[in-house]
Short mmCIF file of C-alpha atoms in Angstrom, two decimals:
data_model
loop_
_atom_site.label_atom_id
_atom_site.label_comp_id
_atom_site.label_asym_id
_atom_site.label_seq_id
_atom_site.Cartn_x
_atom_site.Cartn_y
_atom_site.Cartn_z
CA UNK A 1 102.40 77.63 114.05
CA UNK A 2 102.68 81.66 114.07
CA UNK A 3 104.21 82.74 111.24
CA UNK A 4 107.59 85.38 111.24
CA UNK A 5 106.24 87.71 108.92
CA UNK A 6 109.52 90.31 109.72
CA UNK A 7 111.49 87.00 108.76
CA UNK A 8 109.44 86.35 105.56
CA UNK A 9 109.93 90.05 104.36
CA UNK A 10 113.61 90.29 104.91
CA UNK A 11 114.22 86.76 102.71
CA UNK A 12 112.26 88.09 99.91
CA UNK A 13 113.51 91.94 100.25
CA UNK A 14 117.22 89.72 100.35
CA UNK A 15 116.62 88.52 96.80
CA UNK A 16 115.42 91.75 95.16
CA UNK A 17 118.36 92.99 96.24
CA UNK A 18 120.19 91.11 94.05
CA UNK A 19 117.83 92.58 90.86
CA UNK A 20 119.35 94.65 88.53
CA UNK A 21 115.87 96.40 88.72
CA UNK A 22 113.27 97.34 91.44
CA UNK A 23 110.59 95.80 91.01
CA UNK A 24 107.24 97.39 91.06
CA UNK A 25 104.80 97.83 94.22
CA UNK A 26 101.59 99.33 94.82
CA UNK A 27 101.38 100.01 98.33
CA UNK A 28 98.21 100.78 99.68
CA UNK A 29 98.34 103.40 102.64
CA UNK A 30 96.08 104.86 105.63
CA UNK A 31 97.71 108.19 106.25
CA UNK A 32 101.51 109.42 105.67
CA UNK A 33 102.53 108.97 109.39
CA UNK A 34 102.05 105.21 108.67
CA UNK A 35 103.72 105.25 105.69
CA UNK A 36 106.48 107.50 106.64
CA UNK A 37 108.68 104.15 107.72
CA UNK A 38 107.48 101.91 105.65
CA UNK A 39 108.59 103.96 102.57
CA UNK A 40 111.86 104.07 104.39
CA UNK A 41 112.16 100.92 104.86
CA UNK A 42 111.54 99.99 100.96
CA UNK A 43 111.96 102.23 98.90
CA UNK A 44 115.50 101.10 98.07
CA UNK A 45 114.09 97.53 96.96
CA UNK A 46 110.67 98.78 94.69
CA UNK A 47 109.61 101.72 92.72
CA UNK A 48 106.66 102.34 94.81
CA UNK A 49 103.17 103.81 94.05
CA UNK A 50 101.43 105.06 96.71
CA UNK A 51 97.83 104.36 96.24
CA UNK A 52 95.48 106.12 98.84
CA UNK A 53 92.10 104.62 99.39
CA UNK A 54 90.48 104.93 102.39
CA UNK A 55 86.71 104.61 102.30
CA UNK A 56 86.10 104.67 105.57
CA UNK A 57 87.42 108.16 106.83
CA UNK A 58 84.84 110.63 108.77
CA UNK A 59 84.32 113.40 108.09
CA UNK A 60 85.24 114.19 104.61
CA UNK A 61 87.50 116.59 105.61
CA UNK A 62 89.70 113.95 107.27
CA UNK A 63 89.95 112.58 104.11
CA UNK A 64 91.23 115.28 102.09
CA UNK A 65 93.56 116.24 104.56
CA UNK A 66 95.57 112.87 105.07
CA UNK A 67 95.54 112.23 101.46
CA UNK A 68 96.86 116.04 101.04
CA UNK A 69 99.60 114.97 103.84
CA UNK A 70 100.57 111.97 102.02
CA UNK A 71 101.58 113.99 98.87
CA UNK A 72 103.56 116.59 100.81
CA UNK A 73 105.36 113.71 102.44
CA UNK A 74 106.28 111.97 99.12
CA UNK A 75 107.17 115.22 97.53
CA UNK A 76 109.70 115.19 100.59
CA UNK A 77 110.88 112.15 101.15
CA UNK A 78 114.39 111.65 99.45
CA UNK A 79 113.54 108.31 97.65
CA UNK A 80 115.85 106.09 96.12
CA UNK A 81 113.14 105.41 93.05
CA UNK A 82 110.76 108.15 92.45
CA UNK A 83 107.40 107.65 94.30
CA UNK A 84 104.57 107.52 92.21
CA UNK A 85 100.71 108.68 93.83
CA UNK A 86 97.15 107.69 93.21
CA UNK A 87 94.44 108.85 94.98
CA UNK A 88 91.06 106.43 95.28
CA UNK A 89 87.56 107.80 95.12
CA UNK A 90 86.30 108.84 98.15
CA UNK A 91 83.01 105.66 98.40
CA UNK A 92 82.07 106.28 101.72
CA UNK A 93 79.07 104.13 101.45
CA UNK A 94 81.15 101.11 100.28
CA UNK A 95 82.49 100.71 103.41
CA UNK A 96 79.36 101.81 105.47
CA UNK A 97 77.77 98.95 103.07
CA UNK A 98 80.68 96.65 103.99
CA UNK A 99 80.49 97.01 107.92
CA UNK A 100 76.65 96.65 107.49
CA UNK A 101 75.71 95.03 111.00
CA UNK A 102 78.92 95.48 112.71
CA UNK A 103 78.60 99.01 113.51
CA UNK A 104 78.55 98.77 117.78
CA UNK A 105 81.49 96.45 117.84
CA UNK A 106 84.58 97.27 119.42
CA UNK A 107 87.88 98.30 117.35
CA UNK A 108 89.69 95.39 116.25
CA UNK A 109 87.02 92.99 115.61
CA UNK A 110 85.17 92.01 112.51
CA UNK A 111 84.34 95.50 111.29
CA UNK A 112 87.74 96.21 111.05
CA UNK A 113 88.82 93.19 109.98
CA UNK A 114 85.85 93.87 106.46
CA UNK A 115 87.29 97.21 106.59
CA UNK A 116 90.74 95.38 105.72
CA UNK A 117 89.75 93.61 103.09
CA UNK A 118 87.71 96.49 101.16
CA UNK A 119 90.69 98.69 101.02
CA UNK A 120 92.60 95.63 100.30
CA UNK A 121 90.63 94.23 97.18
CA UNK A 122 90.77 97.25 96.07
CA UNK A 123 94.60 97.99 96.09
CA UNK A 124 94.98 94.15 94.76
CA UNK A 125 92.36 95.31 91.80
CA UNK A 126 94.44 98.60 90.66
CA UNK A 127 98.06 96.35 91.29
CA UNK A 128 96.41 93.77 88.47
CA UNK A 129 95.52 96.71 86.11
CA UNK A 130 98.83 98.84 86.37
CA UNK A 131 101.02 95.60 85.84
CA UNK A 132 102.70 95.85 89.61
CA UNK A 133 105.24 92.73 90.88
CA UNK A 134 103.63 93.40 94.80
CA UNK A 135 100.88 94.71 96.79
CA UNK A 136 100.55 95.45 100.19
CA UNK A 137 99.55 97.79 103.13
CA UNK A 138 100.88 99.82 105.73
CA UNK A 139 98.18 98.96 108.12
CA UNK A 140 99.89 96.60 109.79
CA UNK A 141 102.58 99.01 111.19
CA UNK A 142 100.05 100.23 113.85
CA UNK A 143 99.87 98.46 117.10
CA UNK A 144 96.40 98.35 116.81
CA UNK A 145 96.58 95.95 113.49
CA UNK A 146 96.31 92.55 113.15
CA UNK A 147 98.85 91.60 111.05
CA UNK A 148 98.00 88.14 110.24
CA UNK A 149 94.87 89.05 109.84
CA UNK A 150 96.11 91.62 106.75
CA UNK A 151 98.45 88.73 106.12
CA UNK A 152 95.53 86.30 105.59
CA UNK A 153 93.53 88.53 103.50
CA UNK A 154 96.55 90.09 100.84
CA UNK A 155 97.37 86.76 100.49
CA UNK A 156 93.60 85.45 99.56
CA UNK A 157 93.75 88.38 97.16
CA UNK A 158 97.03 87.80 95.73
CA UNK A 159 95.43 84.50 94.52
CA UNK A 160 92.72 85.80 93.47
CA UNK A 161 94.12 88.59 90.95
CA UNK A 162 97.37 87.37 90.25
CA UNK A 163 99.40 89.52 92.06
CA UNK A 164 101.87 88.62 94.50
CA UNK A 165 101.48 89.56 98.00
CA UNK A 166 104.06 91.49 100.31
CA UNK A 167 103.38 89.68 103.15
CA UNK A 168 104.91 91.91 106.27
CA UNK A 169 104.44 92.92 109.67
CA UNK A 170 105.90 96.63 109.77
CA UNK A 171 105.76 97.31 113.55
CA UNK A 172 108.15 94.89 114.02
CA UNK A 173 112.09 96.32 114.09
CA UNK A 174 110.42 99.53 116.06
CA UNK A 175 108.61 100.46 112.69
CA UNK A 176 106.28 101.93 114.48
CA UNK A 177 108.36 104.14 116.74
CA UNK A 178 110.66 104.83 113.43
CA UNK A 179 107.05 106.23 112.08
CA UNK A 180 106.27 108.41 115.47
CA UNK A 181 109.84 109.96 115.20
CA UNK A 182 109.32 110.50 111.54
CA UNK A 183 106.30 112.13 111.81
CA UNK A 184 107.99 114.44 114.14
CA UNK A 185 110.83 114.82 111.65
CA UNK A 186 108.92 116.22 108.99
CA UNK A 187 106.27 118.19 111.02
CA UNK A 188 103.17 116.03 109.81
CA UNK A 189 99.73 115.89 111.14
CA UNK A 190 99.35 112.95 113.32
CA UNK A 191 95.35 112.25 113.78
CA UNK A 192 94.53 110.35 117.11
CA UNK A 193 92.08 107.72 115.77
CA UNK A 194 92.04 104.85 112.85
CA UNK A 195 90.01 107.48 110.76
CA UNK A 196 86.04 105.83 110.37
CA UNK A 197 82.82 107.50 112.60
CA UNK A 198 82.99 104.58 114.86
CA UNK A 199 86.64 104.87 115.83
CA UNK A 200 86.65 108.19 116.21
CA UNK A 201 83.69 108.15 118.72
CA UNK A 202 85.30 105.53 120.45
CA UNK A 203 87.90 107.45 120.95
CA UNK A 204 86.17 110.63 122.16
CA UNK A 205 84.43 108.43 124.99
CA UNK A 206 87.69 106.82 126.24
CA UNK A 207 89.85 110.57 126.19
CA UNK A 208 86.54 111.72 128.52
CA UNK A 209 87.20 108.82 130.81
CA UNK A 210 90.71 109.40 131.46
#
């Protein structure tokens, strides 16, 4: 049976709101487009810490300038709870180690689907050590996600360290278009592929074709 993930978030977002204090999530995030609705969206029910960790960005450049976009955002963003920011170390060759095989297949597929749970172990790690309620991702608020995919894997994880998992699926409720406009809103840099070598060349051969 396919799970209402949308459904599942707004039950348990329903009962922190009834908290007489946020509670504390560590959301992991790709770029601050992608987090620019999601942050909306909850930032009245957590204190939020923004971690950044995203091994698999080419070139390095890319990587220093979405993470640099993130913190402009969250300076920006009038927040209910102050948003906190971490930055990960930049291990590219974790996730060229994790995808080890898998380089030629298509986006979507198993490499992304390791990719998931690299940056995800390691958001569930840091949640365990900083004492958060929740972890969770903005990944799934692009179209090109698999949510229960994510869903399976923070979920694995949340057993694993002990951390509960905010199971979601942010496209959903035009999340995604509420991240486009935004992005617009607030003038940010919106990059035109997932962010590793092999998505951006598979991008690069599809804009030739059209």
């Amino acid at each position: 049976m396919n799970r209402n993930y949308q459904k599942e978030l707004e039950s348990v977002l329903a009962k922190l709101g009834r908290e007489p204090a946020p509670k504390k999530l560590l959301l992991h995030s790709c770029c601050a487009p992608c987090s620019s609705y999601v942050l909306e969206y909850l930032s009245s029910y957590f204190a939020i810490t923004v971690f950044y960790y995203n091994p698999n960005i080419y070139p390095n450049e890319e990587y220093d300038k979405r993470s640099e976009e993130q913190k402009q955002f969250i300076r920006r963003f009038p927040a209910k709870y102050p948003i906190q920011f971490v930055c990960g170390d930049f291990e590219n060759e974790r996730f060229y180690e994790a995808v080890k095989g898998y380089e030629q297949e298509k986006e979507g597929k198993e490499r992304c689907f390791r990719c998931y749970r690299l940056r995800l172990e390691e958001t569930a790690k840091l949640a365990k050590q900083l004492g958060m309620d929740y972890f969770t991702t903005t990944l799934s608020i692009s179209p090109l996600k698999h949510a229960d995919k994510l869903n399976e894997i923070g979920e694995e994880l949340a057993k694993e360290y002990g951390v509960c998992y905010l199971s979601s699926d942010f496209k959903k409720k035009n999340g995604y278009k509420r991240s486009v406009e935004l992005s617009k809103e607030y003038g940010m840099y919106r990059q035109d592929y997932c962010g590793c070598i092999f998505s951006k060349k598979e991008r690069e051969t599809k804009n030739r074709e059209e």
